[in-house]
mmCIF file of C-alpha atoms in Angstrom:
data_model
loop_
_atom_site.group_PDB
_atom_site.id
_atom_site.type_symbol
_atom_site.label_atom_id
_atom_site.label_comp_id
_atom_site.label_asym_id
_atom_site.label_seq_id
_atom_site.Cartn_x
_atom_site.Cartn_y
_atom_site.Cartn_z
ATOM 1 C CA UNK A 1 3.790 9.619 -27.646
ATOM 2 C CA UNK A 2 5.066 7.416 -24.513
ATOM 3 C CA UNK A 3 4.309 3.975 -24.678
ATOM 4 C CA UNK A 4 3.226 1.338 -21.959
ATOM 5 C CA UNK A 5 6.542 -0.409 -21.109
ATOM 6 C CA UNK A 6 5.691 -4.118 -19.708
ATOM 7 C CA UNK A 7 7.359 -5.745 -18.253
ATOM 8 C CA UNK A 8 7.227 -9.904 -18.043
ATOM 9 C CA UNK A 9 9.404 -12.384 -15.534
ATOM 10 C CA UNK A 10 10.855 -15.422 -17.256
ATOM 11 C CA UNK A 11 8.450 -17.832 -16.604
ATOM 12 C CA UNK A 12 4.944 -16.360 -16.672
ATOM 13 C CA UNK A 13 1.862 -18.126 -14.738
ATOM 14 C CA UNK A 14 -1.505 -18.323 -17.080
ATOM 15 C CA UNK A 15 -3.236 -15.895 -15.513
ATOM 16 C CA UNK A 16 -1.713 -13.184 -17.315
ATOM 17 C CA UNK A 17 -2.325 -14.304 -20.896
ATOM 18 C CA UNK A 18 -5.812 -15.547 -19.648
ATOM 19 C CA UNK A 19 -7.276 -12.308 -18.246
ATOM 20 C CA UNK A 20 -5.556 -9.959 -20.591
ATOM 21 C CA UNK A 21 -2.998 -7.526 -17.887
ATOM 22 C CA UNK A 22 0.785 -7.370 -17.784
ATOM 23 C CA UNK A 23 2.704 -8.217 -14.498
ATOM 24 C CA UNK A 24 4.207 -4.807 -14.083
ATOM 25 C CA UNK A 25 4.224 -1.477 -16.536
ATOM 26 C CA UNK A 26 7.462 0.394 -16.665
ATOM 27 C CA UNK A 27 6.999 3.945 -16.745
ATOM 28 C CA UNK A 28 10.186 6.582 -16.413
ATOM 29 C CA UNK A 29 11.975 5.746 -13.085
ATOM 30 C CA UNK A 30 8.675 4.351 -11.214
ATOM 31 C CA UNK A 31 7.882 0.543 -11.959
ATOM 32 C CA UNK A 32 3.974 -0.146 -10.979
ATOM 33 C CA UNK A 33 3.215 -4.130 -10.663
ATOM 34 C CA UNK A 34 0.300 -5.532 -10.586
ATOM 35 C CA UNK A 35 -1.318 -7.928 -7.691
ATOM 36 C CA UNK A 36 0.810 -10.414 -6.898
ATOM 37 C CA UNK A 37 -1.024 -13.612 -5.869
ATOM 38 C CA UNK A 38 -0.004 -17.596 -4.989
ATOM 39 C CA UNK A 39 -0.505 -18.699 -8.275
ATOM 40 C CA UNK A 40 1.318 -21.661 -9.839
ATOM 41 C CA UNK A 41 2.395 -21.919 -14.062
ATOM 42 C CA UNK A 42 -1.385 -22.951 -14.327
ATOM 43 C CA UNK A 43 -3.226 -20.365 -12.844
ATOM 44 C CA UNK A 44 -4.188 -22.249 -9.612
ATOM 45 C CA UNK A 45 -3.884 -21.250 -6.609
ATOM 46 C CA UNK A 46 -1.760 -22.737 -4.224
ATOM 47 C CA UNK A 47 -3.233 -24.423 -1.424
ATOM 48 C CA UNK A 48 -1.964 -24.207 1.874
ATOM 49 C CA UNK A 49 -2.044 -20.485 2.783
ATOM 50 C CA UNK A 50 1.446 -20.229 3.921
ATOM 51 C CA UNK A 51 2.649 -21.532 0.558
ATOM 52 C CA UNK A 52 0.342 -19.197 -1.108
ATOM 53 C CA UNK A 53 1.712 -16.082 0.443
ATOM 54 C CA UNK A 54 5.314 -17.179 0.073
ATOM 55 C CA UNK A 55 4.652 -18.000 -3.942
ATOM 56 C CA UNK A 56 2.839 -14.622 -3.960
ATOM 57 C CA UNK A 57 6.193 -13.274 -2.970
ATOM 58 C CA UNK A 58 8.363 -15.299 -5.138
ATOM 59 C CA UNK A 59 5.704 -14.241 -8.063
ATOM 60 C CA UNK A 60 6.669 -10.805 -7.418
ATOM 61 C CA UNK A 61 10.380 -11.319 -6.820
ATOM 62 C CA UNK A 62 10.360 -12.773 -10.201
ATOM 63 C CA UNK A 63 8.117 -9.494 -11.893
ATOM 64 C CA UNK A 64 10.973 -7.108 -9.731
ATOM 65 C CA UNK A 65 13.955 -9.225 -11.175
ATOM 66 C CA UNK A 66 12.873 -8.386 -14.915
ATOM 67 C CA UNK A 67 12.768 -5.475 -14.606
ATOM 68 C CA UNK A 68 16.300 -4.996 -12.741
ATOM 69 C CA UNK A 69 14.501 -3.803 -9.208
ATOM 70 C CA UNK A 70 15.063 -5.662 -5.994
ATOM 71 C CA UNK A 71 12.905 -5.630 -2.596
ATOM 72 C CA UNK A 72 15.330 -2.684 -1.706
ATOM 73 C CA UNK A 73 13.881 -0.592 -4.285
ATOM 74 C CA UNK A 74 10.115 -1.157 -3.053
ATOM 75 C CA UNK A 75 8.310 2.543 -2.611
ATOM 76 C CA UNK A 76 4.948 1.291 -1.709
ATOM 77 C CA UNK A 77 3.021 -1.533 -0.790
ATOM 78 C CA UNK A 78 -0.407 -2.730 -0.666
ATOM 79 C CA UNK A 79 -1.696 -5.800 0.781
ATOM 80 C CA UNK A 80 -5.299 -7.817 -0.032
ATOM 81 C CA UNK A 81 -6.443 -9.875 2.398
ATOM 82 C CA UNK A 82 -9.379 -12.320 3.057
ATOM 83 C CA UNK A 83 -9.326 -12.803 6.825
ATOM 84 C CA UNK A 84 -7.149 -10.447 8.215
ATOM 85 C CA UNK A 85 -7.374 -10.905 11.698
ATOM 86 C CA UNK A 86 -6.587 -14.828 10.894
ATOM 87 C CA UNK A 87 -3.875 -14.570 8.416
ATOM 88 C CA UNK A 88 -1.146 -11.560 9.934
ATOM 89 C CA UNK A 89 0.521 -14.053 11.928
ATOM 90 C CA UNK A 90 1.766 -16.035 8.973
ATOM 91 C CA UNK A 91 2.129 -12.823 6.437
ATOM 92 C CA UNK A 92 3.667 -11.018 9.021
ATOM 93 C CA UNK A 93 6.182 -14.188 9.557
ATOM 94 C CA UNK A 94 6.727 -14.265 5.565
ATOM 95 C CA UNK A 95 7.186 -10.656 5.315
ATOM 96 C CA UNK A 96 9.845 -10.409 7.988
ATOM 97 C CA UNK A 97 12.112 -12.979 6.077
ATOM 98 C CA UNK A 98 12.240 -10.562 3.357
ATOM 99 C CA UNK A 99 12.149 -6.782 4.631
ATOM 100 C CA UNK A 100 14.854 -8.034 7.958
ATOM 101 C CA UNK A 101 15.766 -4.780 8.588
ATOM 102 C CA UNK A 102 15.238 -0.655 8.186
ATOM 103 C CA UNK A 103 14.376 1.072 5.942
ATOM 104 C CA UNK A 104 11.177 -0.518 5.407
ATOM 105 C CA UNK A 105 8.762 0.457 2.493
ATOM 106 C CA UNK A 106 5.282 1.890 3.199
ATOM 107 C CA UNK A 107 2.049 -0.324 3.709
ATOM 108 C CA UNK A 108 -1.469 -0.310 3.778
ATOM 109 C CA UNK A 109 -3.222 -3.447 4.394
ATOM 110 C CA UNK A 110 -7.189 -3.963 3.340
ATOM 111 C CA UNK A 111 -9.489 -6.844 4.023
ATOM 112 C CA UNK A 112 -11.299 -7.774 1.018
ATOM 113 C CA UNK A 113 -14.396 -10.250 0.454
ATOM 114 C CA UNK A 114 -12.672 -11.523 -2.674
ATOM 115 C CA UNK A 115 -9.554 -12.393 -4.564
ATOM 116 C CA UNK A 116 -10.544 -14.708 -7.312
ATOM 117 C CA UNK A 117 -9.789 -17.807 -5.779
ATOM 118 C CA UNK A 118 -6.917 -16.695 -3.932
ATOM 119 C CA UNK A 119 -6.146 -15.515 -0.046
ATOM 120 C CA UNK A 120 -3.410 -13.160 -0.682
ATOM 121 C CA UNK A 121 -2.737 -10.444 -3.147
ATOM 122 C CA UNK A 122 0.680 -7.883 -2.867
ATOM 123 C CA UNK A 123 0.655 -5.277 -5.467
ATOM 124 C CA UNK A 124 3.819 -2.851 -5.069
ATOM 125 C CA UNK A 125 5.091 0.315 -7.129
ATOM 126 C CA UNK A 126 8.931 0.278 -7.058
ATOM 127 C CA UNK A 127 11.975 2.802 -8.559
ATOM 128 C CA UNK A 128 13.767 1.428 -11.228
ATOM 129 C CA UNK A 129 17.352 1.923 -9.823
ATOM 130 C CA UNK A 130 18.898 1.704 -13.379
ATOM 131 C CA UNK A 131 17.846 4.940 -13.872
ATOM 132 C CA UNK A 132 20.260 7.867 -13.522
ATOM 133 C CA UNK A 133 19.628 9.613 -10.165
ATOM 134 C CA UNK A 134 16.909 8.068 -8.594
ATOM 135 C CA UNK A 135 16.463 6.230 -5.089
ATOM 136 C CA UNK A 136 14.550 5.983 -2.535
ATOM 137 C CA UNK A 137 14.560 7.709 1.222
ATOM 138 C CA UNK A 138 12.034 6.749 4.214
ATOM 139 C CA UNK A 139 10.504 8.580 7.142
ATOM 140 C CA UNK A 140 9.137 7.429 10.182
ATOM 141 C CA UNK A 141 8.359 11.582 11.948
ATOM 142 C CA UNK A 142 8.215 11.155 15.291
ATOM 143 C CA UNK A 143 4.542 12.912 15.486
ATOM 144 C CA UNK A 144 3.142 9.890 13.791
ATOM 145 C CA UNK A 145 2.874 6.391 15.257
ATOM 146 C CA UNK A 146 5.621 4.244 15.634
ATOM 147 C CA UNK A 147 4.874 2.343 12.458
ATOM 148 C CA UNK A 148 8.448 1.077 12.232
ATOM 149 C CA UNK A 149 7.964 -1.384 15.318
ATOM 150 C CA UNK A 150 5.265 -3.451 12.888
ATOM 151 C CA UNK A 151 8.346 -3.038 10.301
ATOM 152 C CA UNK A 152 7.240 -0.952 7.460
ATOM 153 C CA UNK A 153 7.579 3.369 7.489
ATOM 154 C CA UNK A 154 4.958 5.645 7.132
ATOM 155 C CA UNK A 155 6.304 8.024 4.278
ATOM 156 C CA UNK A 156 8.744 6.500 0.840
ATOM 157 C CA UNK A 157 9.751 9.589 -1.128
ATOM 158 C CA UNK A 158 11.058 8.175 -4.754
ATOM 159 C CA UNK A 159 13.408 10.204 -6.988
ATOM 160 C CA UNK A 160 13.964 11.504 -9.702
ATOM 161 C CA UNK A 161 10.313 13.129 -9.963
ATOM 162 C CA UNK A 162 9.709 14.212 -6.114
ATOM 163 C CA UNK A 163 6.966 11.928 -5.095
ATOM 164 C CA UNK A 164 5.527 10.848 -2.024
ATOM 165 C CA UNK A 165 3.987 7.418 -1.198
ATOM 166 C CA UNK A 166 2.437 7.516 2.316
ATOM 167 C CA UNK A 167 0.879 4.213 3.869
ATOM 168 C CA UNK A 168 -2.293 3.996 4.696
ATOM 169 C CA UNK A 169 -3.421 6.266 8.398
ATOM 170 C CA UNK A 170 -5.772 5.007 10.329
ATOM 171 C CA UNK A 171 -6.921 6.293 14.156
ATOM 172 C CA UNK A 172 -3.330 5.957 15.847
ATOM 173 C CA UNK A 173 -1.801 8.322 17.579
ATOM 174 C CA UNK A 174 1.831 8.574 18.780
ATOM 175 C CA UNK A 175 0.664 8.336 22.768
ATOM 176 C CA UNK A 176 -0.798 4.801 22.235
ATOM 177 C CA UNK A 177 -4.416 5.999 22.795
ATOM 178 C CA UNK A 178 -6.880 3.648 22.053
ATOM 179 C CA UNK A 179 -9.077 4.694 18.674
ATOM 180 C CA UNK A 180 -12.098 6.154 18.939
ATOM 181 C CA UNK A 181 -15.406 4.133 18.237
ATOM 182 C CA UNK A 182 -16.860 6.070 15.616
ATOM 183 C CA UNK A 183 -16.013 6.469 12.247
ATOM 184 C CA UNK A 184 -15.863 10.434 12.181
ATOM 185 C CA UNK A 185 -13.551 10.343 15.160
ATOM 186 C CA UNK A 186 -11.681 7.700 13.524
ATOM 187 C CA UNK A 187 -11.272 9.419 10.191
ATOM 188 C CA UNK A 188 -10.335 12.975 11.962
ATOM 189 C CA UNK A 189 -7.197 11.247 13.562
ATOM 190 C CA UNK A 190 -6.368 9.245 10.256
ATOM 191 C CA UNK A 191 -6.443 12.839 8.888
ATOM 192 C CA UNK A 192 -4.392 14.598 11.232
ATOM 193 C CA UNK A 193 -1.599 12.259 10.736
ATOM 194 C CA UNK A 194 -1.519 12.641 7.309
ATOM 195 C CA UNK A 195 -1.513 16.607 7.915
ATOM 196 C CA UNK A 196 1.801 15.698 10.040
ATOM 197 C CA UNK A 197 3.213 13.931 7.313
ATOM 198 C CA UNK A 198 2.547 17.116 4.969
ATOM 199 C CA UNK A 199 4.094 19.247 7.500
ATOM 200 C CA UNK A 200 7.176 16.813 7.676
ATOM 201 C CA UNK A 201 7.398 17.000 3.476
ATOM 202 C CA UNK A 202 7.050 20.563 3.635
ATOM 203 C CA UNK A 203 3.876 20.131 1.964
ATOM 204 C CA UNK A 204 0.674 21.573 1.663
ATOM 205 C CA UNK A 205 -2.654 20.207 0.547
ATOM 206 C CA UNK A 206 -2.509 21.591 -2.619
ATOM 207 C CA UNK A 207 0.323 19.435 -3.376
ATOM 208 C CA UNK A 208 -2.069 16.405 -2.664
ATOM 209 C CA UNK A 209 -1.628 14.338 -6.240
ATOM 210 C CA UNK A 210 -4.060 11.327 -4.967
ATOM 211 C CA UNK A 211 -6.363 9.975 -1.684
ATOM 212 C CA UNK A 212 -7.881 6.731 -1.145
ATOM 213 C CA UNK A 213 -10.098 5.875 1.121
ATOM 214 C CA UNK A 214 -11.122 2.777 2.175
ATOM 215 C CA UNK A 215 -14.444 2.500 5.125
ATOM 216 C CA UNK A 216 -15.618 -0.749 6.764
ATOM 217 C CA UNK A 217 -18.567 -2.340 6.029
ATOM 218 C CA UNK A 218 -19.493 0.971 3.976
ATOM 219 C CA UNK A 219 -22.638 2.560 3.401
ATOM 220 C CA UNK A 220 -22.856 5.966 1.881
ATOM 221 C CA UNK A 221 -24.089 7.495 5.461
ATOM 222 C CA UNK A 222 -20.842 6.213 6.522
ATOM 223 C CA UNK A 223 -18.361 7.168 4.232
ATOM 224 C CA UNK A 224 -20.495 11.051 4.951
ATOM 225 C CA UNK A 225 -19.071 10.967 8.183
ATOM 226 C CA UNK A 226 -16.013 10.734 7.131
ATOM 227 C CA UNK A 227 -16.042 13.706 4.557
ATOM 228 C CA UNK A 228 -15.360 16.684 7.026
ATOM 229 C CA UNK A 229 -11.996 15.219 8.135
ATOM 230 C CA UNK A 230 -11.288 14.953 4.619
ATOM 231 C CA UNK A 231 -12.668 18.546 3.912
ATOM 232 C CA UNK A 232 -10.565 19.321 7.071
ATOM 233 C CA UNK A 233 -7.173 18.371 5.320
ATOM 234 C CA UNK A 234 -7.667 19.229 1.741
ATOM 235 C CA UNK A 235 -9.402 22.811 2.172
ATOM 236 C CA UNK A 236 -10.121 24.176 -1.328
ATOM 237 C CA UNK A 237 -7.747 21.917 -2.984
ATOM 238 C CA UNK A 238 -9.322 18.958 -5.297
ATOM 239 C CA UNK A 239 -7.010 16.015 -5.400
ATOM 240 C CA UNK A 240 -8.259 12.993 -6.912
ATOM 241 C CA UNK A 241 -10.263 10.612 -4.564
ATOM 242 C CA UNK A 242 -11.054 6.623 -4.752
ATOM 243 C CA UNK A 243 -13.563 5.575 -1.772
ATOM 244 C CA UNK A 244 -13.852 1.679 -1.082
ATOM 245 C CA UNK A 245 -15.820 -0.080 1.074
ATOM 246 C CA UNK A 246 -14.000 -3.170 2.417
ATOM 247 C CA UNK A 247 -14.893 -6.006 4.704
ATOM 248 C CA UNK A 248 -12.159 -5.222 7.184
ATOM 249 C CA UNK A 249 -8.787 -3.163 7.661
ATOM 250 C CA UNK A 250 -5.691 -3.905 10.061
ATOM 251 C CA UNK A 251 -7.600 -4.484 13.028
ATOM 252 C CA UNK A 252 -11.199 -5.390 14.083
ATOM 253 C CA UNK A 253 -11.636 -1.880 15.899
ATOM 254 C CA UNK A 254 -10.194 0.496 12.736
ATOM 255 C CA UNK A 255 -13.138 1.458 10.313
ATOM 256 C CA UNK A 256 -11.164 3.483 8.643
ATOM 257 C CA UNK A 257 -8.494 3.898 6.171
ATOM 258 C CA UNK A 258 -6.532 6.626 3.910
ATOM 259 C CA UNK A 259 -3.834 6.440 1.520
ATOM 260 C CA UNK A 260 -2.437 9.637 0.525
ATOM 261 C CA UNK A 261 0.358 10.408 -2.594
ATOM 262 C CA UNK A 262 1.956 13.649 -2.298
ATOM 263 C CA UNK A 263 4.287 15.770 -4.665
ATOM 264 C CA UNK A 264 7.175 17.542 -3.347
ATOM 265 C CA UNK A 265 7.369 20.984 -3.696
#
């Protein structure tokens, strides 16, 4: 029977040992870490938010390094934040002195209302580039967005094992049109652009291994609305499905949010 593989960094904050969880679980090729936050050898947070995000990153750097992965070898990345609208400026400044240039992972970034104690929180699955055979290739297809000017790509595709990390869609088109105001009309868009990034893998819904949806401010009236774009996509096939209701997303005017993992036929 496989094992769980963790994987520890040299020096260890408290948190770990304190709540029980390992900074990152090895598994095959794939490494999956767990939320990264600004914590120092104690278990505090550190203050200042800039500091915080930039020891969130050196927390992770640390996680990657045992386990022999760099940034380079990043396949997907989420982002937590507390006040999103306030805080991209100095993330986005952090994260551009460590992805500088393409190919840039995948990202989906989600307001939350709370990150026990902490502002930030970067959790990121990764290929283990030790292994024989696998790497990592990016796509940006030109009838999506152009999600490369914010400096991250839309698809990761991770091999050996044929998978597909896509970041999370929301109600942007490739003309630049403004999203609509509703959710449904907001979710149908965030749907047809992951149905462009199926037809790009060659893939169809039944190849769907995972969605995740994420609704502002939800209420279950809401996250109904969204369900016929979703029904839209999937057709008869039954991937698994995680709904969360957040207190905001990228910007103030998206409402919604879907994170889709695909396997390659």
């Amino acid at each position: 029977m496989t094992q769980r593989d963790p994987v520890f960094p040299a020096n260890p904050h408290a948190l770990y040992a304190a709540h029980g969880y390992s900074p990152a679980i090895r598994s095959e090729n794939l490494l999956f870490v767990s939320g990264q936050v600004g914590s120092r050898s104690d278990g505090s947070p550190e203050p200042d938010f800039g500091d915080q995000v930039r020891l969130a990153f050196a927390n992770l750097t640390a996680t990657l390094l045992a386990a022999g992965c760099s940034f380079d070898d990043i396949v997907d990345v989420t982002t937590f934040h507390t006040d999103p609208e306030n805080q991209f400026e100095t993330i986005t400044a952090v994260k551009n002195e460590i992805f500088k240039q393409r190919p840039y992972p995948n990202w989906t970034a989600v307001g939350v209302n709370w990150l026990a104690g902490f502002d930030f929180e970067i959790k990121v699955i990764a290929r283990i580039p030790s292994r024989p055979s696998a790497s990592v290739s990016r796509r940006n297809p030109p009838t999506m967005w152009d999600m490369a000017s914010v400096g991250f790509s839309h698809i990761s595709v991770t091999e050996p094992g044929r998978l597909a990390f896509l970041s999370g869609q929301v109600a942007w088109r490739p003309s630049g049109e403004a999203a609509p105001k509703d959710i449904a009309g907001q979710a149908k868009i965030a749907s047809a652009n992951l149905a462009a990034a199926l037809k790009e893998l060659e893939a169809s819904p039944q190849d769907i291994v995972m969605l995740r949806v994420y609704v502002v401010d939800a209420t279950t009236e809401a996250f109904q609305q969204v369900l016929p774009a979703l029904h839209e996509l999937v057709g008869n096939a039954m991937p698994s499905i995680t709904t969360i209701g957040v207190q905001a997303l990228y910007t103030p005017e998206i409402m919604v949010e879907i994170e889709m993992v695909v396997r390659l036929p």
